[in-house]
Coordinates of C-alpha atoms in Angstrom, one line a residue:
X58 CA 0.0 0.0 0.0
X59 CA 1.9 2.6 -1.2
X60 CA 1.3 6.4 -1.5
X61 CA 4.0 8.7 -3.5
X62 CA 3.4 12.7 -3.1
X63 CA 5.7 15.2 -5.0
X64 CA 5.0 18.6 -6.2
X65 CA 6.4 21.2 -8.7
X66 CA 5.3 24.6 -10.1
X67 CA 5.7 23.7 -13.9
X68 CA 3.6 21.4 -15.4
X69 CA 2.1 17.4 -13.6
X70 CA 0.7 14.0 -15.1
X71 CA 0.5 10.9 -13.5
X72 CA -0.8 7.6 -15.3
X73 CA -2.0 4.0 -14.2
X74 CA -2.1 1.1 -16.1
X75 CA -4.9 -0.9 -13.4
X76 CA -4.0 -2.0 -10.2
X77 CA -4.0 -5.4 -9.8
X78 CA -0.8 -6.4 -11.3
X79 CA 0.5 -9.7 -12.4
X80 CA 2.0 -11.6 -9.8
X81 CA 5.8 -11.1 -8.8
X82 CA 6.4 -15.2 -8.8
X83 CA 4.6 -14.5 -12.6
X84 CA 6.6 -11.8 -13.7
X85 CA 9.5 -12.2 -15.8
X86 CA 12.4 -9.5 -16.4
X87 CA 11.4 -9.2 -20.3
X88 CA 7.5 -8.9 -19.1
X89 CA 8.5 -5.7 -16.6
X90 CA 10.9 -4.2 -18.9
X91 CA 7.6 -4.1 -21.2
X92 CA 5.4 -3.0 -18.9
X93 CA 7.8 -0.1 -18.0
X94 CA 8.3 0.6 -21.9
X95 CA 4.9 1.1 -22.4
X96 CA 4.2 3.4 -19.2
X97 CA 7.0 5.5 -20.6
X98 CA 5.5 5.6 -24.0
X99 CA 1.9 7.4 -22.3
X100 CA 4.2 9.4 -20.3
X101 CA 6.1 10.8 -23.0
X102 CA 3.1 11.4 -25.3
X103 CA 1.4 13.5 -22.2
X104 CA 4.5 15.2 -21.5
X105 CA 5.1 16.5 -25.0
X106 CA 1.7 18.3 -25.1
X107 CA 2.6 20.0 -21.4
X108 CA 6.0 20.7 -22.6
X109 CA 4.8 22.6 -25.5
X110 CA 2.0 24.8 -23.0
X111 CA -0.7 22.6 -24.3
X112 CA -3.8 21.3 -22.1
X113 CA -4.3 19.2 -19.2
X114 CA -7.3 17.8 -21.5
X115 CA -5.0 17.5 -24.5
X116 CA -2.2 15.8 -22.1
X117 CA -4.4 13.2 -20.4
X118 CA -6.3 12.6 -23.9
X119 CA -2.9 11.6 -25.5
X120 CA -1.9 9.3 -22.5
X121 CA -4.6 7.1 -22.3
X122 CA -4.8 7.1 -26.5
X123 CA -0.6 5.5 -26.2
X124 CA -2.0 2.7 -23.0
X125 CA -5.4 2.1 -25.1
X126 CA -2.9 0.8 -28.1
X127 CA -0.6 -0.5 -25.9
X128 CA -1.7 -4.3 -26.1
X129 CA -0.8 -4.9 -22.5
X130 CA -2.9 -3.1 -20.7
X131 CA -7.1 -3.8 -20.6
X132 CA -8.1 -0.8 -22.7
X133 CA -8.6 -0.2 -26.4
X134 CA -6.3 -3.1 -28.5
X135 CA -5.8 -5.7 -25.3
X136 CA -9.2 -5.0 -23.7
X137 CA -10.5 -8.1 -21.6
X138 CA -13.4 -10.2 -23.1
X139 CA -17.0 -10.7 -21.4
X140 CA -18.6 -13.8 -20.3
X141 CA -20.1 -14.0 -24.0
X142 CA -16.7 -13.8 -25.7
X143 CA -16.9 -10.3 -26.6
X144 CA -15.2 -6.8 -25.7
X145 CA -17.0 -4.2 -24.1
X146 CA -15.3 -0.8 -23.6
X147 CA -15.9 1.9 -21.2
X148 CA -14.0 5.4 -21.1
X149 CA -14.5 9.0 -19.8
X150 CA -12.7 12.3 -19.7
X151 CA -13.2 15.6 -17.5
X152 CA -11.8 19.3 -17.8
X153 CA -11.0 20.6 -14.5
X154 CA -11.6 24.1 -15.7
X155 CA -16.0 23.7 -15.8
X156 CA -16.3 20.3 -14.9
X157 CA -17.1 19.1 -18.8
X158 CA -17.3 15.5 -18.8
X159 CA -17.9 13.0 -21.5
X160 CA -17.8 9.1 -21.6
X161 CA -19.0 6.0 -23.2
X162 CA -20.2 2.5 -22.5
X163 CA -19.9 -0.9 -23.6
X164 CA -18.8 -0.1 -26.9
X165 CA -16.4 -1.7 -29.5
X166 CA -15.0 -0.2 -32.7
X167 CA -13.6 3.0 -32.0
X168 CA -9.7 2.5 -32.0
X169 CA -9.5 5.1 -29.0
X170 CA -12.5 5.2 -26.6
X171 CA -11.3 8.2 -25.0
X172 CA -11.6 10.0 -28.1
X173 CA -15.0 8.8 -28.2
X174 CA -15.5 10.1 -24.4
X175 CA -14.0 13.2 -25.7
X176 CA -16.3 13.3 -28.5
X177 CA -19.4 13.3 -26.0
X178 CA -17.7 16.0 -24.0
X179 CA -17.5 18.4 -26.9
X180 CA -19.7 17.8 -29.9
X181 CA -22.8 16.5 -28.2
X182 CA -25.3 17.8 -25.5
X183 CA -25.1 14.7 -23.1
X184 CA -22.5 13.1 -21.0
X185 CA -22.6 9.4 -21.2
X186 CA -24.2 7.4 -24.3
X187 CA -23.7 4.1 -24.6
X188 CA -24.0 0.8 -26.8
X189 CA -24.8 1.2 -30.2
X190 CA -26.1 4.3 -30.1
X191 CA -22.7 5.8 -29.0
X192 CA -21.2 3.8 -32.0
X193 CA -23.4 5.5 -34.3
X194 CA -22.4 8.8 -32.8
X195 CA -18.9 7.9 -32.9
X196 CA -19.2 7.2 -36.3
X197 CA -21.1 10.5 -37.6
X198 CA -18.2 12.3 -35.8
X199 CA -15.4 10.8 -38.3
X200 CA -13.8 8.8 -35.4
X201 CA -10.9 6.5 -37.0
X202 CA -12.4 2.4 -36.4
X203 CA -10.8 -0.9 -36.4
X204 CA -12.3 -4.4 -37.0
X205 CA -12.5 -6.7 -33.6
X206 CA -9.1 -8.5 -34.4
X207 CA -7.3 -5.3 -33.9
X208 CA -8.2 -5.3 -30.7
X209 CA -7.9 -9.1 -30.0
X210 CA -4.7 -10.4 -28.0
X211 CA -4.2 -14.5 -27.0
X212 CA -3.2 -13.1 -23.7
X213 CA -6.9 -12.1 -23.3
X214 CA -8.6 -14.3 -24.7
X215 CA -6.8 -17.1 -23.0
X216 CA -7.7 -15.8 -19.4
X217 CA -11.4 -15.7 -20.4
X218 CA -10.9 -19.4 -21.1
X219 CA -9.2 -19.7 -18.2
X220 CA -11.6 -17.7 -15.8
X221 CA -15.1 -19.3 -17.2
X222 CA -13.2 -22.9 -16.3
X223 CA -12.6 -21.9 -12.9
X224 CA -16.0 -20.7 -12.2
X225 CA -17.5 -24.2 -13.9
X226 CA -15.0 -25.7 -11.4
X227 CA -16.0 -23.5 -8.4
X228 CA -12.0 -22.5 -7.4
X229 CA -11.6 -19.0 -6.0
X230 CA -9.6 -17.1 -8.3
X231 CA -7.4 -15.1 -6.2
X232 CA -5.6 -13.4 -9.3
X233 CA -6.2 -9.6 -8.6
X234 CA -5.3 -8.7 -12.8
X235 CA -8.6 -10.8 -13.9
X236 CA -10.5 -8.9 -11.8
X237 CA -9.6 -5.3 -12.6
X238 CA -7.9 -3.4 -15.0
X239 CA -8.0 0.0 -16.3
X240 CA -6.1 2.8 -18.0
X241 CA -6.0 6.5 -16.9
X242 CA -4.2 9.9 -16.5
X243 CA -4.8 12.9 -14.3
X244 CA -2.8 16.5 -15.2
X245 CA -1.8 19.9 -14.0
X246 CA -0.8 22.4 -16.9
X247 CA 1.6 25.4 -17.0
X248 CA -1.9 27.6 -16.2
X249 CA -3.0 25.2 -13.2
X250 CA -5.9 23.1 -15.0
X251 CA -6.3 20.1 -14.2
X252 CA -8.1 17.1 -16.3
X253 CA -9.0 13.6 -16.2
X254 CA -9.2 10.4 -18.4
X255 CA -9.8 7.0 -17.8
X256 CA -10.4 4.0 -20.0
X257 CA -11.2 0.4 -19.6
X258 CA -12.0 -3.0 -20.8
X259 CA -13.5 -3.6 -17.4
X260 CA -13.5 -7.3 -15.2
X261 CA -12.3 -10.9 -17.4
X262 CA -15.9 -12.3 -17.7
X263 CA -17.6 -9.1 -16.7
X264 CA -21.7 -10.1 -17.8
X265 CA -22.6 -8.2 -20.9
X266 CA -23.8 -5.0 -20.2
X267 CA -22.0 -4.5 -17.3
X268 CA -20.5 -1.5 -16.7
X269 CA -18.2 0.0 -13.8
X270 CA -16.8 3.0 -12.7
X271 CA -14.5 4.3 -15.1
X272 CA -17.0 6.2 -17.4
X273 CA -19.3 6.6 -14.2
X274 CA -18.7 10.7 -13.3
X275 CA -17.8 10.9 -9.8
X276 CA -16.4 7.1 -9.1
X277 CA -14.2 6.5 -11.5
X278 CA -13.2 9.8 -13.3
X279 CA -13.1 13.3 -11.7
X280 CA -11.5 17.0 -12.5
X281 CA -12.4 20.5 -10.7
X282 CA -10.1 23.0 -10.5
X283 CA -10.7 23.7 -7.4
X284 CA -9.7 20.3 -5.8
X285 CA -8.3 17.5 -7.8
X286 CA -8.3 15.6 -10.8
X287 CA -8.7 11.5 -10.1
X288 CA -8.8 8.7 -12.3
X289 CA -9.1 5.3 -10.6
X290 CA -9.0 1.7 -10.8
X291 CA -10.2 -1.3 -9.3
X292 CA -13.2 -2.8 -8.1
X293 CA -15.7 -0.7 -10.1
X294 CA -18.8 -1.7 -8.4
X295 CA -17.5 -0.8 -4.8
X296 CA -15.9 2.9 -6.7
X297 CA -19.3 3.6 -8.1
X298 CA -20.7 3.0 -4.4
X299 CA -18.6 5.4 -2.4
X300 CA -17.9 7.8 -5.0
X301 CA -14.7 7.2 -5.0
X302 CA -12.5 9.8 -6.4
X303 CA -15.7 12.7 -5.7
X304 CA -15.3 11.5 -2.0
X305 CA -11.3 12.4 -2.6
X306 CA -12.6 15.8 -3.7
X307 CA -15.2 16.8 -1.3
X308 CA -12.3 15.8 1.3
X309 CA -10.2 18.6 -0.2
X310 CA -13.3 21.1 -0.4
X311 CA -14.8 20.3 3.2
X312 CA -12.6 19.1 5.2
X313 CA -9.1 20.5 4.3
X314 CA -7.3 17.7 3.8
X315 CA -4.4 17.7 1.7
X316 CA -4.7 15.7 -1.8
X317 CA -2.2 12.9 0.0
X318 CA -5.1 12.8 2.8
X319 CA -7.6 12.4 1.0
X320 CA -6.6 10.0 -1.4
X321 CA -5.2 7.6 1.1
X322 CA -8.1 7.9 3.6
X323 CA -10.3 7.0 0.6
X324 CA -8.2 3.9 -0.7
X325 CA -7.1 2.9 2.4
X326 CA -9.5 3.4 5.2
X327 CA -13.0 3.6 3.0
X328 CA -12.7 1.2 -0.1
X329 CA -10.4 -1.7 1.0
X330 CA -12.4 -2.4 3.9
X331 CA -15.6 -2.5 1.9
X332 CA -13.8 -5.2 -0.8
X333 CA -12.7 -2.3 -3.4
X334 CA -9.5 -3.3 -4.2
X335 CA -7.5 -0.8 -6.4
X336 CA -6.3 2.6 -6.5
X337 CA -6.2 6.0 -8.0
X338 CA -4.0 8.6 -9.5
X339 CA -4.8 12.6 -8.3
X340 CA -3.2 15.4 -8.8
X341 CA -3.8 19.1 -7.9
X342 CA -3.4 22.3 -9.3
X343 CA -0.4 23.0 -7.3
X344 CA 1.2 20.0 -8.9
X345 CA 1.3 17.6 -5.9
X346 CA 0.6 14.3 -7.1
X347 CA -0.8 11.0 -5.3
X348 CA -0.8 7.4 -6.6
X349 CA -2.3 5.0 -3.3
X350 CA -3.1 1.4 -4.1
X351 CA -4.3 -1.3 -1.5
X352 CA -3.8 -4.1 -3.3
X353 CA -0.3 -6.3 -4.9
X354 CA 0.7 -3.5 -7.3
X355 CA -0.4 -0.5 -9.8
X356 CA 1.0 0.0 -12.8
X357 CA 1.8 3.9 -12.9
X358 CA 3.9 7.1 -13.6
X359 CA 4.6 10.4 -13.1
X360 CA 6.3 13.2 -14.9
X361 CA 6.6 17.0 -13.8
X362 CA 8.4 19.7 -14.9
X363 CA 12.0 18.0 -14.6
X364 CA 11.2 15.8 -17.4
X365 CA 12.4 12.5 -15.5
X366 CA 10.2 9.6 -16.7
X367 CA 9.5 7.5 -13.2
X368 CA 7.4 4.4 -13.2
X369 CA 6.6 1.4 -10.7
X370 CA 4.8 -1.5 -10.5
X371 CA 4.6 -3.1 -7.2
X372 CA 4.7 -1.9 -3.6
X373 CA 7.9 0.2 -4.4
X374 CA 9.6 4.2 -4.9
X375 CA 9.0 5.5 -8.3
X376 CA 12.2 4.5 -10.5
X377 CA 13.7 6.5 -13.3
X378 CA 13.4 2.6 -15.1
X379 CA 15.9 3.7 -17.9
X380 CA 18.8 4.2 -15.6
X381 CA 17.8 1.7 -13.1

């Protein structure tokens, strides 16, 4: 259960992969090195449009885009598969400066669902569409698409088939990655504005139709200038009930806790008790930064104004991974 807290006065993004990481006995040196790769890949893409004096909105958009086509994580190309065999993809984004927000549900197609999220956001008058209606709105808007082997792996497909045998069997499954995953970024620009984006092939043998907290406003994905910007992963069902990263904000707003306070007493004291294993990213527009997890591991990342790229995976500091 880690917590890491910096702060600058330049420019802030953090980014997660899901919490629930593969297991250390499982994890192989070439497997890591990947996993860090690709963590450095969203960072970089985010920190160019900071670096430049572009967006929060633009920053976090472009982070979750690189881990949505970065196979490895459960979002975009590499999402998980439902009980039916098929992908269903949630995603959401949020502009700290009015509290804009736009996401989607259970949709497939789209080769980025956070541009589709985005798309909601800014081109239509609603917040969250879902199913094939969103498709169709995706699809009026120009949206690039991809047939459903582009977003096939084996990897995925194989722990479906691995999943529904255990349930036919009855064993307990006590792998936390089949159970959550997600992808998301949280940012501070050069002018202080904070945004969110989150994005998500949701649980291994989720039931069609489900949907969790990642595209849910409030649980999964949050922004306000005034407080934080949070993008969380986990168990979505236990987010959704407590609110999770609005309950980080309202502990900012109300109580005058710090962002480190509030994300920890959230994560720590209020979810994992109640079963919602996971964690969140936050940030504030003073660049502090939080990343708490209560369960094995989160894949994550920060960058601030110094440019160092520092990822982790597992109950461990932040490590510049291309020097370690």
């Amino acid at each position: 259960m880690t917590s890491s807290t910096t702060s600058g006065n330049d420019f802030a993004l953090a980014i997660h992969g899901g919490a629930g990481t593969i297991l250390r006995s499982k994890m192989t040196p070439e497997r890591e090195a990947a996993y860090h790769a690709g963590l450095r890949r969203a960072l970089q893409a985010g920190r160019a449009v900071l670096a430049d004096g572009g967006s929060a909105l633009d920053a976090a958009t472009a982070a979750v885009m690189a881990l949505e086509d970065e196979p490895l994580f459960n979002a975009g190309r590499g999402a998980v598969y439902t009980s039916a065999g098929k992908q269903e993809m949630d995603a959401a984004v949020m502009d700290g400066r009015d509290r804009s927000a736009g996401a989607v549900a259970g949709i497939c197609g789209p080769r980025n669902p956070v541009l589709a999220a985005r798309a909601v956001m800014e081109h239509s008058g609603h917040v969250l569409l879902i199913g094939e209606s969103a498709m169709e709105f995706c699809r009026r808007q120009g949206l690039a698409f991809e047939e459903t082997s582009y977003f096939y792996t084996e990897q995925r497909w194989r722990a479906l088939q691995e999943t529904l045998a255990m349930r036919q069997s009855g064993a307990d499954d006590q792998d936390e990655s089949r159970k959550h995953g997600t992808v998301g970024a949280v940012a501070c620009d050069r002018h202080g504005n904070l945004a969110a984006a989150t994005s998500t092939g949701g649980m291994t043998a989720k039931s069609p139709g489900r949907v969790g907290d990642s595209p849910v406003i409030g649980a999964g994905t949050w922004a306000d200038n005034e407080t934080c910007a949070v993008s969380a992963t986990g168990h979505g069902e236990i987010f959704i009930r407590y609110a999770a990263a609005h309950e980080i904000a309202s502990r900012m707003r109300y109580a005058g806790q710090s962002l480190d306070e509030a994300s920890r007493a959230v994560v720590i004291d209020m979810l994992a008790p109640a079963g919602g294993s996971g964690g969140i990213i936050a940030v504030d527009r003073a660049g502090n930064v939080s990343l708490p997890f209560n369960c094995s591991g989160m894949y994550r990342g920060v960058v601030r104004g110094d440019r160092r790229l520092l990822t982790g995976i597992y109950d461990e500091p932040l490590v510049d991974f291309q020097k370690a």
